[in-house]
Amino acid sequence: MTMYKAMTIAGSDTSGGAGMEADLKTFQELGVYGMTALTCIVAQNPNADWAHEIYPIEETTIEKQLTTILQGIGCEAIKTGMLGSAALVELVANTIDKYNLKNVVIDPVMVCKGIDTIMVPEAAKATKELLVKRALVMTPNLLEAAYLADMPGITNVDEMKQAAATIHDNGCRYVIIKAGDRLPGDEALEIVYDGKHFTEKHHPKISGSYNHGAGCTFSAAITASLAKGMDINASLETAEHFIASALRGSFCLNQWSGALKHCAWRE
Ligand code: PXL
């Protein structure tokens, strides 16, 4: 039996809802064998209002993990999550080139929920310079898309399209910008641009849901689908179903956070 394989280069979210935990759960649910190159460990502090504390993994250790997977095993698709430093972004770019990786999904994690400023400006800058042009798919949220497109902000559909066009022009093959719950109205809009057509995807906002880890989960579902040989449209459709279902089944973890239900097909 063929087992399709995917790798995530991401941080660990100790609380289990985002990061490589979200990625692995999503890969598993979609029938793909998941592997990880861990970039950092994020611990949440219950004595400091659930503040996210980031503990980076040494770069040589990350390199070793990439060699294990890419030289030692191989995989059909990869995705990136929290990279956290310009040096690591550079390592990822070099790795994509070295192994001639094609199914590359970049989730340009620059902000965490509740924080509206870019966390590590040098890493964000390196992502713009080195990863946009190597991405088959990129899945920025509004803040990340504005940064990548050198725009002061994005507040409507036209600006989403303008950002998508710029990011595409800079080399990313398929740009998917997610508004999530950030635009007014009752729809969670998504803009997809393939260099020819803009597609507006209208999804109902799922009220009362917890969305911690939604970006990771969405891009992981695209990655798993690409690993299985699905085309971009089918991959995106799978990811849209998966995330909607995960949001509908989301639940409270504690007074600070909730988590997605990563088991879409067993609602
Ligand atoms: O959702 C962004 C994100 C990505 N990766 C890790 C995280 C978070 C948010 O908490 O902890 C490891």
XYZ file of N, CA and C and ligand atoms in Angstrom, residues 10-21 23 38-44 52-54 79 81-83 107 109-113 119 144 211-217, ligand 1:
138
model
N 7.889 23.388 11.778
C 7.016 24.230 12.595
C 7.398 24.152 14.058
N 6.789 25.044 14.831
C 6.988 25.028 16.271
C 5.992 24.102 16.947
N 6.300 23.727 18.182
C 5.358 22.933 18.969
C 4.492 23.868 19.796
N 3.191 23.742 19.660
C 2.264 24.450 20.539
C 1.910 23.481 21.661
N 2.521 23.699 22.802
C 2.338 22.773 23.926
C 0.860 22.533 24.242
N 0.040 23.571 24.045
C -1.383 23.431 24.373
C -2.123 22.577 23.340
N -1.464 22.229 22.252
C -1.990 21.190 21.358
C -2.848 21.632 20.196
N -3.194 22.923 20.123
C -4.157 23.333 19.102
C -3.567 23.876 17.823
N -2.352 24.440 17.901
C -1.730 25.061 16.727
C -0.405 24.358 16.444
N 0.423 25.003 15.616
C 1.772 24.497 15.374
C 1.806 23.067 14.855
N 2.908 22.391 15.160
C 3.094 21.054 14.594
C 2.072 20.043 15.132
N 1.498 20.335 16.315
C 0.454 19.438 16.816
C -0.761 19.488 15.883
N -0.717 20.398 12.781
C -0.319 19.859 11.481
C -0.389 18.326 11.483
N 11.167 20.240 14.029
C 10.702 21.150 15.073
C 11.614 22.376 15.182
N 10.993 23.572 15.150
C 11.787 24.811 15.147
C 11.870 25.475 16.512
N 10.847 25.290 17.321
C 10.815 25.920 18.649
C 9.722 25.262 19.468
N 9.768 25.508 20.749
C 8.688 25.029 21.623
C 8.002 26.259 22.207
N 6.696 26.330 22.045
C 5.927 27.424 22.634
C 5.217 26.888 23.878
N 5.543 27.491 25.014
C 4.853 27.136 26.258
C 3.954 28.301 26.643
N 2.787 27.995 27.175
C 1.865 29.057 27.601
C 1.882 29.116 29.117
N 2.521 33.569 25.694
C 3.242 32.572 24.900
C 4.745 32.783 25.063
N 5.438 31.784 25.562
C 6.896 31.870 25.733
C 7.540 30.948 24.705
N 8.483 31.505 23.949
C 9.046 30.757 22.815
C 10.464 30.296 23.126
N 5.206 21.730 4.467
C 4.669 23.039 4.832
C 5.549 23.657 5.897
N 5.549 26.473 9.221
C 4.753 27.243 10.181
C 5.639 28.285 10.821
N 5.717 28.259 12.157
C 6.511 29.270 12.860
C 8.000 29.002 12.641
N 8.687 29.935 11.983
C 10.127 29.769 11.745
C 10.919 30.631 12.731
N 2.919 28.787 5.200
C 2.004 29.548 6.055
C 2.895 30.570 6.766
N 3.672 32.401 9.206
C 3.285 32.742 10.578
C 4.124 33.924 11.070
N 3.494 35.084 11.167
C 4.200 36.293 11.616
C 3.552 36.870 12.853
N 2.290 36.503 13.060
C 1.560 37.023 14.218
C 0.847 35.854 14.888
N 0.573 35.980 16.171
C -0.257 34.987 16.853
C -1.573 35.669 17.192
N -2.593 34.882 17.435
C -3.909 35.444 17.750
C -3.805 36.471 18.870
N 5.783 39.568 14.818
C 6.532 39.119 16.001
C 8.048 39.286 15.843
N -0.557 39.449 7.605
C 0.606 38.896 6.915
C 0.594 39.268 5.435
N -10.795 29.686 17.420
C -10.032 29.555 16.168
C -8.520 29.463 16.377
N -8.097 29.210 17.594
C -6.657 29.017 17.824
C -6.173 27.832 16.977
N -5.170 28.082 16.151
C -4.624 27.004 15.312
C -5.321 26.837 13.974
N -6.254 27.738 13.665
C -7.016 27.581 12.423
C -6.122 27.738 11.185
N -5.190 28.699 11.246
C -4.305 28.915 10.096
C -3.415 27.710 9.850
N -2.865 27.163 10.925
C -1.991 25.984 10.817
C -2.772 24.815 10.222
N -3.973 24.619 10.741
C -4.799 23.477 10.332
C -5.197 23.590 8.858
O -1.202 29.932 15.212
C 0.100 30.380 15.135
C 1.055 29.458 15.837
C 1.922 28.702 15.085
N 2.820 27.863 15.636
C 2.894 27.715 16.977
C 2.041 28.434 17.815
C 1.092 29.346 17.243
C 0.197 30.113 18.103
O 0.122 29.955 19.274
O 2.121 28.275 19.147
C 3.896 26.780 17.538
